[in-house]
Amino acid sequence: MKIVSNPHRGGQKLIEAAPYPSTNAGRVADLLKKCPAAAETPLLSIDGLADVGALWVKDERGRMNLGSFKALGAAYVIARHAADRSESPNETTLTGRTYVTASAGNHGISVAAGARIFGANAVVYIADTVPESFADRLRAQNAQVVRQGADYAASMEAASKAAEDNDWILLSDSSWEGYYDLPHTLMEGYLQMAAEACNQCPQVPSHIMLQAGVGGLAGAVAAYVRTVWGDAPQIIVVEPDAAPALQASIEAGACVFADGPDSVMGRLDCKEPSLIALNGLARDADSFLTLSDEQVTEHLPAMASAGIATTASGGAGVAAVMNPDVRKSLGIDPNARVLCFLSETAE
């Protein structure tokens, strides 16, 4: 476990060329009103898992029947494109358009589902290590699946080349130098989750735990929370100690590659942060926490018994507040009111 206090909190941009995350939740809500599958997910009050006054868990497992908060990401970008093309988008609005990405999880499902709904094509590159069961889930959404590369980075390189060679639209859930517009819109979609949570919380939380891979969820939620609750909540970003990309970048004052072994928190096992998320979290987060695989997996059975079964990635924030050493180090006392996000369903 390692905790780093954020020396950049409220200061200047860390990455000058990159934007901050959007906070325009109203734009997202207006578009989602047109979606039959869009429905509010619950905020659960969980007793007995941690010695705190209140533990609230925003449960994203049922989001749009796709199993994770990622349903609000890539699919939102594609819906936005459809809406921009037509005032009444329908299933044929984007016929002939192809979206391509690399994925080892829920982002690919969101791309595939969004493309299917609006009549576009989806091509998803997956690494050699990705289970065939995930490939089958993508195909069930009418996506073309291409296996290429030993790891995610190699698959993304292949997807980027395919986009360039075929004039396809590369739709990543991360951002890097020169690639900001689509991931900025994608992160904007996550604001629906943040806005719902802010409306559902009976009181202002004292602490908010946000698990992060490239940082999209954490960056979007933190930016919106600051517009609603100001400086009142302490915002803590949780990463695997095998992939402390955000923590290491905050310490360095620049985007850095944080290499390490593979983590069981696979969705969070990202070695380089999204620049948009890094900008936002450098401004908005108070602390950056890393946990080992064991420090997360040891709490998964208790989460399941409490009715919030999830993966190590989906429950990293809850696991953090369940850890007595984390609570002591962060000043989370028995009167604390803690908000967490259960980001995906159990596999």
mmCIF file of C-alpha atoms in Angstrom:
data_model
loop_
_atom_site.group_PDB
_atom_site.id
_atom_site.type_symbol
_atom_site.label_atom_id
_atom_site.label_comp_id
_atom_site.label_asym_id
_atom_site.label_seq_id
_atom_site.Cartn_x
_atom_site.Cartn_y
_atom_site.Cartn_z
ATOM 1 C CA MET A 1 0.000 0.000 0.000
ATOM 2 C CA LYS A 2 1.269 3.439 -0.912
ATOM 3 C CA ILE A 3 -0.491 6.777 -0.507
ATOM 4 C CA VAL A 4 0.630 9.951 -2.238
ATOM 5 C CA SER A 5 -0.919 13.321 -1.392
ATOM 6 C CA ASN A 6 -1.556 15.400 -4.498
ATOM 7 C CA PRO A 7 0.793 18.417 -4.635
ATOM 8 C CA HIS A 8 -0.966 19.749 -7.759
ATOM 9 C CA ARG A 9 -4.458 19.957 -6.233
ATOM 10 C CA GLY A 10 -6.311 22.989 -7.610
ATOM 11 C CA GLY A 11 -3.244 24.202 -9.490
ATOM 12 C CA GLN A 12 -2.300 24.682 -13.109
ATOM 13 C CA LYS A 13 -2.775 22.100 -15.837
ATOM 14 C CA LEU A 14 -0.327 19.251 -15.719
ATOM 15 C CA ILE A 15 -0.616 18.623 -19.492
ATOM 16 C CA GLU A 16 -1.092 22.014 -21.126
ATOM 17 C CA ALA A 17 -2.274 20.737 -24.531
ATOM 18 C CA ALA A 18 -4.877 18.368 -23.081
ATOM 19 C CA PRO A 19 -8.321 19.559 -21.951
ATOM 20 C CA TYR A 20 -9.902 19.057 -18.576
ATOM 21 C CA PRO A 21 -12.790 16.555 -18.364
ATOM 22 C CA SER A 22 -16.247 17.817 -19.296
ATOM 23 C CA THR A 23 -18.749 18.621 -16.541
ATOM 24 C CA ASN A 24 -21.766 19.067 -18.835
ATOM 25 C CA ALA A 25 -23.978 16.345 -17.367
ATOM 26 C CA GLY A 26 -27.105 17.966 -18.791
ATOM 27 C CA ARG A 27 -25.947 17.275 -22.344
ATOM 28 C CA VAL A 28 -25.598 13.600 -21.495
ATOM 29 C CA ALA A 29 -28.977 13.375 -19.766
ATOM 30 C CA ASP A 30 -30.742 15.040 -22.684
ATOM 31 C CA LEU A 31 -29.407 12.455 -25.122
ATOM 32 C CA LEU A 32 -30.040 9.486 -22.838
ATOM 33 C CA LYS A 33 -33.710 10.429 -22.593
ATOM 34 C CA LYS A 34 -33.984 9.139 -26.174
ATOM 35 C CA CYS A 35 -32.518 5.751 -25.253
ATOM 36 C CA PRO A 36 -35.022 3.036 -24.226
ATOM 37 C CA ALA A 37 -32.323 1.116 -22.329
ATOM 38 C CA ALA A 38 -31.239 4.127 -20.277
ATOM 39 C CA ALA A 39 -32.304 3.872 -16.648
ATOM 40 C CA GLU A 40 -30.896 5.081 -13.360
ATOM 41 C CA THR A 41 -28.734 2.608 -11.469
ATOM 42 C CA PRO A 42 -29.157 2.277 -7.698
ATOM 43 C CA LEU A 43 -27.129 3.730 -4.857
ATOM 44 C CA LEU A 44 -26.852 1.007 -2.221
ATOM 45 C CA SER A 45 -26.299 1.576 1.489
ATOM 46 C CA ILE A 46 -24.086 -1.267 2.702
ATOM 47 C CA ASP A 47 -23.733 -2.160 6.367
ATOM 48 C CA GLY A 48 -21.069 -4.242 8.054
ATOM 49 C CA LEU A 49 -18.214 -4.073 5.559
ATOM 50 C CA ALA A 50 -16.262 -1.206 7.109
ATOM 51 C CA ASP A 51 -16.184 0.726 10.371
ATOM 52 C CA VAL A 52 -17.669 3.917 8.940
ATOM 53 C CA GLY A 53 -20.822 5.916 9.533
ATOM 54 C CA ALA A 54 -22.163 5.244 6.036
ATOM 55 C CA LEU A 55 -20.924 3.257 3.046
ATOM 56 C CA TRP A 56 -22.747 4.139 -0.171
ATOM 57 C CA VAL A 57 -22.061 2.087 -3.282
ATOM 58 C CA LYS A 58 -23.161 3.265 -6.733
ATOM 59 C CA ASP A 59 -24.003 -0.021 -8.439
ATOM 60 C CA GLU A 60 -23.167 0.048 -12.167
ATOM 61 C CA ARG A 61 -23.533 -3.685 -12.765
ATOM 62 C CA GLY A 62 -26.872 -3.291 -14.532
ATOM 63 C CA ARG A 63 -26.091 -0.179 -16.590
ATOM 64 C CA MET A 64 -28.024 -0.487 -19.886
ATOM 65 C CA ASN A 65 -27.898 -4.286 -19.544
ATOM 66 C CA LEU A 66 -24.217 -4.250 -20.538
ATOM 67 C CA GLY A 67 -22.740 -5.045 -17.134
ATOM 68 C CA SER A 68 -20.641 -1.961 -16.408
ATOM 69 C CA PHE A 69 -20.341 1.809 -16.389
ATOM 70 C CA LYS A 70 -18.589 1.564 -19.770
ATOM 71 C CA ALA A 71 -22.061 1.470 -21.352
ATOM 72 C CA LEU A 72 -22.022 5.243 -20.805
ATOM 73 C CA GLY A 73 -18.739 5.671 -22.677
ATOM 74 C CA ALA A 74 -18.156 4.512 -26.250
ATOM 75 C CA ALA A 75 -21.846 3.889 -26.879
ATOM 76 C CA TYR A 76 -22.513 7.482 -25.831
ATOM 77 C CA VAL A 77 -19.943 8.753 -28.348
ATOM 78 C CA ILE A 78 -21.630 6.770 -31.121
ATOM 79 C CA ALA A 79 -25.079 7.964 -30.042
ATOM 80 C CA ARG A 80 -23.736 11.520 -30.057
ATOM 81 C CA HIS A 81 -22.551 11.037 -33.641
ATOM 82 C CA ALA A 82 -25.973 9.715 -34.611
ATOM 83 C CA ALA A 83 -27.722 12.642 -32.947
ATOM 84 C CA ASP A 84 -25.425 15.122 -34.691
ATOM 85 C CA ARG A 85 -26.293 13.553 -38.039
ATOM 86 C CA SER A 86 -30.049 13.441 -37.481
ATOM 87 C CA GLU A 87 -32.547 15.013 -35.088
ATOM 88 C CA SER A 88 -34.258 11.619 -34.830
ATOM 89 C CA PRO A 89 -31.433 9.049 -34.806
ATOM 90 C CA ASN A 90 -32.484 5.515 -35.650
ATOM 91 C CA GLU A 91 -30.842 2.183 -36.203
ATOM 92 C CA THR A 92 -29.704 3.091 -39.740
ATOM 93 C CA THR A 93 -28.308 6.554 -38.986
ATOM 94 C CA LEU A 94 -24.644 5.531 -39.174
ATOM 95 C CA THR A 95 -24.818 2.896 -41.889
ATOM 96 C CA GLY A 96 -21.465 2.509 -43.618
ATOM 97 C CA ARG A 97 -19.406 3.944 -40.745
ATOM 98 C CA THR A 98 -16.895 1.704 -38.939
ATOM 99 C CA TYR A 99 -15.568 2.146 -35.413
ATOM 100 C CA VAL A 100 -12.412 0.294 -34.421
ATOM 101 C CA THR A 101 -10.801 -0.163 -31.035
ATOM 102 C CA ALA A 102 -8.701 -2.483 -28.921
ATOM 103 C CA SER A 103 -10.153 -3.920 -25.757
ATOM 104 C CA ALA A 104 -9.825 -6.623 -23.156
ATOM 105 C CA GLY A 105 -13.110 -5.850 -21.481
ATOM 106 C CA ASN A 106 -16.153 -3.645 -21.187
ATOM 107 C CA HIS A 107 -15.028 -0.836 -23.493
ATOM 108 C CA GLY A 108 -15.148 -3.172 -26.474
ATOM 109 C CA ILE A 109 -18.670 -4.249 -25.569
ATOM 110 C CA SER A 110 -19.747 -0.606 -25.430
ATOM 111 C CA VAL A 111 -18.252 0.098 -28.871
ATOM 112 C CA ALA A 112 -19.906 -2.995 -30.331
ATOM 113 C CA ALA A 113 -23.308 -2.303 -28.782
ATOM 114 C CA GLY A 114 -23.317 1.345 -29.834
ATOM 115 C CA ALA A 115 -22.363 0.479 -33.389
ATOM 116 C CA ARG A 116 -25.031 -2.224 -33.596
ATOM 117 C CA ILE A 117 -27.795 0.041 -32.316
ATOM 118 C CA PHE A 118 -27.064 2.813 -34.810
ATOM 119 C CA GLY A 119 -26.276 0.692 -37.851
ATOM 120 C CA ALA A 120 -22.509 1.149 -37.876
ATOM 121 C CA ASN A 121 -19.822 -1.517 -37.996
ATOM 122 C CA ALA A 122 -17.509 -2.373 -35.108
ATOM 123 C CA VAL A 123 -14.082 -3.965 -35.295
ATOM 124 C CA VAL A 124 -12.472 -4.897 -31.985
ATOM 125 C CA TYR A 125 -8.852 -5.981 -31.723
ATOM 126 C CA ILE A 126 -8.046 -8.292 -28.835
ATOM 127 C CA ALA A 127 -4.735 -9.677 -27.609
ATOM 128 C CA ASP A 128 -3.743 -13.326 -27.666
ATOM 129 C CA THR A 129 -4.345 -13.562 -23.916
ATOM 130 C CA VAL A 130 -7.995 -12.441 -24.011
ATOM 131 C CA PRO A 131 -10.424 -15.335 -23.340
ATOM 132 C CA GLU A 132 -12.493 -16.610 -26.242
ATOM 133 C CA SER A 133 -15.594 -16.101 -24.089
ATOM 134 C CA PHE A 134 -15.056 -12.346 -24.375
ATOM 135 C CA ALA A 135 -14.652 -12.648 -28.132
ATOM 136 C CA ASP A 136 -17.997 -14.467 -28.220
ATOM 137 C CA ARG A 137 -19.649 -11.625 -26.267
ATOM 138 C CA LEU A 138 -18.344 -9.154 -28.836
ATOM 139 C CA ARG A 139 -19.611 -11.261 -31.725
ATOM 140 C CA ALA A 140 -23.021 -11.413 -30.040
ATOM 141 C CA GLN A 141 -23.096 -7.618 -30.483
ATOM 142 C CA ASN A 142 -22.286 -8.077 -34.211
ATOM 143 C CA ALA A 143 -18.685 -6.942 -33.847
ATOM 144 C CA GLN A 144 -15.874 -8.262 -36.010
ATOM 145 C CA VAL A 145 -13.174 -9.619 -33.703
ATOM 146 C CA VAL A 146 -9.508 -9.596 -34.711
ATOM 147 C CA ARG A 147 -6.881 -11.302 -32.562
ATOM 148 C CA GLN A 148 -3.568 -9.524 -32.896
ATOM 149 C CA GLY A 149 -0.786 -8.773 -30.462
ATOM 150 C CA ALA A 150 0.684 -10.305 -27.349
ATOM 151 C CA ASP A 151 -0.862 -7.657 -25.086
ATOM 152 C CA TYR A 152 -3.286 -4.733 -25.065
ATOM 153 C CA ALA A 153 -0.683 -2.214 -26.230
ATOM 154 C CA ALA A 154 0.070 -4.318 -29.309
ATOM 155 C CA SER A 155 -3.644 -4.698 -30.045
ATOM 156 C CA MET A 156 -4.157 -0.938 -29.803
ATOM 157 C CA GLU A 157 -1.262 -0.364 -32.179
ATOM 158 C CA ALA A 158 -2.912 -2.745 -34.640
ATOM 159 C CA ALA A 159 -6.280 -1.033 -34.231
ATOM 160 C CA SER A 160 -4.713 2.378 -34.839
ATOM 161 C CA LYS A 161 -3.053 1.148 -38.021
ATOM 162 C CA ALA A 162 -6.325 -0.392 -39.214
ATOM 163 C CA ALA A 163 -8.112 2.909 -38.617
ATOM 164 C CA GLU A 164 -5.521 4.757 -40.669
ATOM 165 C CA ASP A 165 -5.406 2.176 -43.474
ATOM 166 C CA ASN A 166 -9.176 1.839 -43.840
ATOM 167 C CA ASP A 167 -10.399 5.338 -42.942
ATOM 168 C CA TRP A 168 -12.167 3.943 -39.879
ATOM 169 C CA ILE A 169 -12.867 5.854 -36.650
ATOM 170 C CA LEU A 170 -10.515 4.921 -33.828
ATOM 171 C CA LEU A 171 -12.528 5.013 -30.600
ATOM 172 C CA SER A 172 -10.326 4.552 -27.542
ATOM 173 C CA ASP A 173 -11.261 5.118 -23.916
ATOM 174 C CA SER A 174 -7.859 6.700 -23.303
ATOM 175 C CA SER A 175 -6.323 9.910 -24.611
ATOM 176 C CA TRP A 176 -2.810 10.818 -25.694
ATOM 177 C CA GLU A 177 -1.023 13.652 -27.424
ATOM 178 C CA GLY A 178 -3.112 14.743 -30.411
ATOM 179 C CA TYR A 179 -6.006 12.387 -29.599
ATOM 180 C CA TYR A 180 -8.467 14.231 -27.384
ATOM 181 C CA ASP A 181 -11.855 14.872 -29.021
ATOM 182 C CA LEU A 182 -13.429 11.418 -28.902
ATOM 183 C CA PRO A 183 -12.133 10.391 -25.449
ATOM 184 C CA HIS A 184 -13.274 13.762 -24.102
ATOM 185 C CA THR A 185 -16.806 12.989 -25.314
ATOM 186 C CA LEU A 186 -16.507 9.417 -24.048
ATOM 187 C CA MET A 187 -15.624 10.591 -20.534
ATOM 188 C CA GLU A 188 -18.520 13.042 -20.713
ATOM 189 C CA GLY A 189 -20.861 10.061 -20.911
ATOM 190 C CA TYR A 190 -19.687 8.916 -17.483
ATOM 191 C CA LEU A 191 -21.150 12.096 -16.003
ATOM 192 C CA GLN A 192 -24.579 10.478 -15.996
ATOM 193 C CA MET A 193 -23.319 8.073 -13.337
ATOM 194 C CA ALA A 194 -21.766 10.903 -11.347
ATOM 195 C CA ALA A 195 -24.884 13.075 -11.528
ATOM 196 C CA GLU A 196 -27.110 10.210 -10.398
ATOM 197 C CA ALA A 197 -24.815 9.490 -7.449
ATOM 198 C CA CYS A 198 -24.782 13.131 -6.363
ATOM 199 C CA ASN A 199 -28.578 13.248 -6.474
ATOM 200 C CA GLN A 200 -28.977 9.934 -4.653
ATOM 201 C CA CYS A 201 -26.589 10.532 -1.737
ATOM 202 C CA PRO A 202 -28.614 11.545 1.327
ATOM 203 C CA GLN A 203 -25.692 13.657 2.589
ATOM 204 C CA VAL A 204 -22.465 15.000 1.158
ATOM 205 C CA PRO A 205 -19.840 12.242 1.437
ATOM 206 C CA SER A 206 -16.750 12.912 3.486
ATOM 207 C CA HIS A 207 -14.671 10.593 1.272
ATOM 208 C CA ILE A 208 -15.022 9.273 -2.291
ATOM 209 C CA MET A 209 -13.023 6.261 -3.486
ATOM 210 C CA LEU A 210 -12.484 6.095 -7.265
ATOM 211 C CA GLN A 211 -10.688 3.139 -8.819
ATOM 212 C CA ALA A 212 -8.677 3.923 -11.933
ATOM 213 C CA GLY A 213 -7.018 2.303 -14.894
ATOM 214 C CA VAL A 214 -6.309 5.014 -17.469
ATOM 215 C CA GLY A 215 -8.460 7.221 -15.232
ATOM 216 C CA GLY A 216 -11.617 7.875 -17.247
ATOM 217 C CA LEU A 217 -14.140 7.011 -14.526
ATOM 218 C CA ALA A 218 -12.134 8.713 -11.793
ATOM 219 C CA GLY A 219 -11.433 11.843 -13.829
ATOM 220 C CA ALA A 220 -15.032 12.330 -14.932
ATOM 221 C CA VAL A 221 -16.578 11.690 -11.509
ATOM 222 C CA ALA A 222 -14.041 13.859 -9.671
ATOM 223 C CA ALA A 223 -14.564 16.789 -12.040
ATOM 224 C CA TYR A 224 -18.349 16.642 -11.641
ATOM 225 C CA VAL A 225 -18.217 16.157 -7.866
ATOM 226 C CA ARG A 226 -16.180 19.331 -7.484
ATOM 227 C CA THR A 227 -18.856 21.313 -9.365
ATOM 228 C CA VAL A 228 -21.578 19.986 -7.036
ATOM 229 C CA TRP A 229 -19.916 19.537 -3.650
ATOM 230 C CA GLY A 230 -16.826 21.711 -3.966
ATOM 231 C CA ASP A 231 -13.925 20.814 -1.705
ATOM 232 C CA ALA A 232 -16.070 19.056 0.914
ATOM 233 C CA PRO A 233 -15.320 15.415 -0.007
ATOM 234 C CA GLN A 234 -11.833 13.981 0.074
ATOM 235 C CA ILE A 235 -11.321 12.259 -3.306
ATOM 236 C CA ILE A 236 -8.993 9.241 -3.282
ATOM 237 C CA VAL A 237 -7.898 7.495 -6.494
ATOM 238 C CA VAL A 238 -7.248 3.732 -6.158
ATOM 239 C CA GLU A 239 -4.873 1.836 -8.482
ATOM 240 C CA PRO A 240 -3.139 -1.560 -8.527
ATOM 241 C CA ASP A 241 0.398 -1.385 -7.196
ATOM 242 C CA ALA A 242 1.407 -3.169 -10.418
ATOM 243 C CA ALA A 243 0.140 -0.247 -12.502
ATOM 244 C CA PRO A 244 0.406 3.047 -10.578
ATOM 245 C CA ALA A 245 0.238 5.142 -13.733
ATOM 246 C CA LEU A 246 -1.657 8.061 -12.229
ATOM 247 C CA GLN A 247 0.157 8.014 -8.894
ATOM 248 C CA ALA A 248 3.561 7.895 -10.595
ATOM 249 C CA SER A 249 2.581 10.687 -12.985
ATOM 250 C CA ILE A 250 1.383 12.863 -10.103
ATOM 251 C CA GLU A 251 4.684 12.309 -8.319
ATOM 252 C CA ALA A 252 6.657 13.102 -11.477
ATOM 253 C CA GLY A 253 4.544 16.093 -12.453
ATOM 254 C CA ALA A 254 4.261 14.656 -15.969
ATOM 255 C CA CYS A 255 2.775 11.674 -17.776
ATOM 256 C CA VAL A 256 4.965 8.644 -17.142
ATOM 257 C CA PHE A 257 4.830 4.953 -18.037
ATOM 258 C CA ALA A 258 4.515 2.855 -14.877
ATOM 259 C CA ASP A 259 5.543 -0.669 -15.775
ATOM 260 C CA GLY A 260 4.984 -3.659 -13.539
ATOM 261 C CA PRO A 261 3.754 -7.259 -13.412
ATOM 262 C CA ASP A 262 0.265 -8.263 -14.474
ATOM 263 C CA SER A 263 -2.475 -7.581 -11.933
ATOM 264 C CA VAL A 264 -5.672 -9.502 -11.248
ATOM 265 C CA MET A 265 -7.310 -6.083 -11.431
ATOM 266 C CA GLY A 266 -7.191 -6.470 -15.199
ATOM 267 C CA ARG A 267 -9.460 -3.557 -16.118
ATOM 268 C CA LEU A 268 -7.269 -1.290 -13.959
ATOM 269 C CA ASP A 269 -3.959 -2.777 -15.107
ATOM 270 C CA CYS A 270 -3.040 0.201 -17.292
ATOM 271 C CA LYS A 271 0.553 1.357 -17.412
ATOM 272 C CA GLU A 272 -0.035 4.814 -18.921
ATOM 273 C CA PRO A 273 -2.766 7.307 -17.979
ATOM 274 C CA SER A 274 -5.219 9.139 -20.175
ATOM 275 C CA LEU A 275 -3.957 12.717 -20.447
ATOM 276 C CA ILE A 276 -7.442 14.190 -20.046
ATOM 277 C CA ALA A 277 -8.004 12.175 -16.873
ATOM 278 C CA LEU A 278 -4.541 13.055 -15.585
ATOM 279 C CA ASN A 279 -5.268 16.771 -16.001
ATOM 280 C CA GLY A 280 -8.558 16.477 -14.185
ATOM 281 C CA LEU A 281 -7.283 14.354 -11.328
ATOM 282 C CA ALA A 282 -4.216 16.532 -10.809
ATOM 283 C CA ARG A 283 -6.660 19.392 -10.236
ATOM 284 C CA ASP A 284 -9.423 17.515 -8.370
ATOM 285 C CA ALA A 285 -8.105 14.484 -6.446
ATOM 286 C CA ASP A 286 -6.652 14.729 -2.958
ATOM 287 C CA SER A 287 -4.732 11.446 -2.724
ATOM 288 C CA PHE A 288 -3.561 8.530 -4.858
ATOM 289 C CA LEU A 289 -3.584 5.065 -3.287
ATOM 290 C CA THR A 290 -2.151 1.798 -4.584
ATOM 291 C CA LEU A 291 -3.227 -1.644 -3.357
ATOM 292 C CA SER A 292 -1.817 -5.099 -3.984
ATOM 293 C CA ASP A 293 -3.869 -7.824 -5.622
ATOM 294 C CA GLU A 294 -4.200 -9.591 -2.271
ATOM 295 C CA GLN A 295 -5.413 -6.437 -0.517
ATOM 296 C CA VAL A 296 -8.336 -6.359 -2.955
ATOM 297 C CA THR A 297 -9.132 -10.034 -3.559
ATOM 298 C CA GLU A 298 -9.271 -10.854 0.156
ATOM 299 C CA HIS A 299 -12.391 -8.682 0.442
ATOM 300 C CA LEU A 300 -14.308 -9.982 -2.590
ATOM 301 C CA PRO A 301 -16.094 -12.820 -0.705
ATOM 302 C CA ALA A 302 -17.413 -10.383 1.905
ATOM 303 C CA MET A 303 -18.614 -8.053 -0.856
ATOM 304 C CA ALA A 304 -20.456 -10.937 -2.499
ATOM 305 C CA SER A 305 -22.056 -11.884 0.823
ATOM 306 C CA ALA A 306 -23.213 -8.266 1.195
ATOM 307 C CA GLY A 307 -24.928 -8.398 -2.199
ATOM 308 C CA ILE A 308 -22.316 -6.512 -4.209
ATOM 309 C CA ALA A 309 -20.493 -9.326 -6.010
ATOM 310 C CA THR A 310 -17.985 -7.952 -8.498
ATOM 311 C CA THR A 311 -14.465 -8.400 -9.850
ATOM 312 C CA ALA A 312 -11.239 -7.159 -8.303
ATOM 313 C CA SER A 313 -11.354 -4.258 -10.755
ATOM 314 C CA GLY A 314 -14.965 -3.414 -10.031
ATOM 315 C CA GLY A 315 -14.573 -3.530 -6.264
ATOM 316 C CA ALA A 316 -11.159 -1.943 -5.725
ATOM 317 C CA GLY A 317 -12.644 1.209 -4.246
ATOM 318 C CA VAL A 318 -14.814 -0.729 -1.796
ATOM 319 C CA ALA A 319 -11.853 -2.942 -0.864
ATOM 320 C CA ALA A 320 -9.849 0.183 -0.078
ATOM 321 C CA VAL A 321 -12.325 1.431 2.508
ATOM 322 C CA MET A 322 -12.609 -2.074 3.986
ATOM 323 C CA ASN A 323 -8.860 -2.014 4.750
ATOM 324 C CA PRO A 324 -8.199 -0.763 8.323
ATOM 325 C CA ASP A 325 -4.717 0.512 7.427
ATOM 326 C CA VAL A 326 -6.144 2.550 4.551
ATOM 327 C CA ARG A 327 -8.823 4.032 6.783
ATOM 328 C CA LYS A 328 -6.273 4.965 9.436
ATOM 329 C CA SER A 329 -3.856 6.511 6.935
ATOM 330 C CA LEU A 330 -6.585 8.567 5.238
ATOM 331 C CA GLY A 331 -8.351 9.656 8.414
ATOM 332 C CA ILE A 332 -11.515 7.708 7.607
ATOM 333 C CA ASP A 333 -13.047 7.408 11.067
ATOM 334 C CA PRO A 334 -16.263 5.730 12.320
ATOM 335 C CA ASN A 335 -18.235 8.869 11.487
ATOM 336 C CA ALA A 336 -17.087 9.001 7.861
ATOM 337 C CA ARG A 337 -19.541 8.892 4.988
ATOM 338 C CA VAL A 338 -17.881 7.071 2.073
ATOM 339 C CA LEU A 339 -19.058 6.887 -1.534
ATOM 340 C CA CYS A 340 -17.717 4.107 -3.774
ATOM 341 C CA PHE A 341 -18.482 2.929 -7.295
ATOM 342 C CA LEU A 342 -19.081 -0.727 -8.152
ATOM 343 C CA SER A 343 -18.004 -0.446 -11.760
ATOM 344 C CA GLU A 344 -18.745 -3.891 -13.217
ATOM 345 C CA THR A 345 -20.541 -7.157 -12.689
ATOM 346 C CA ALA A 346 -18.837 -10.310 -11.474
ATOM 347 C CA GLU A 347 -17.451 -12.481 -14.278
#
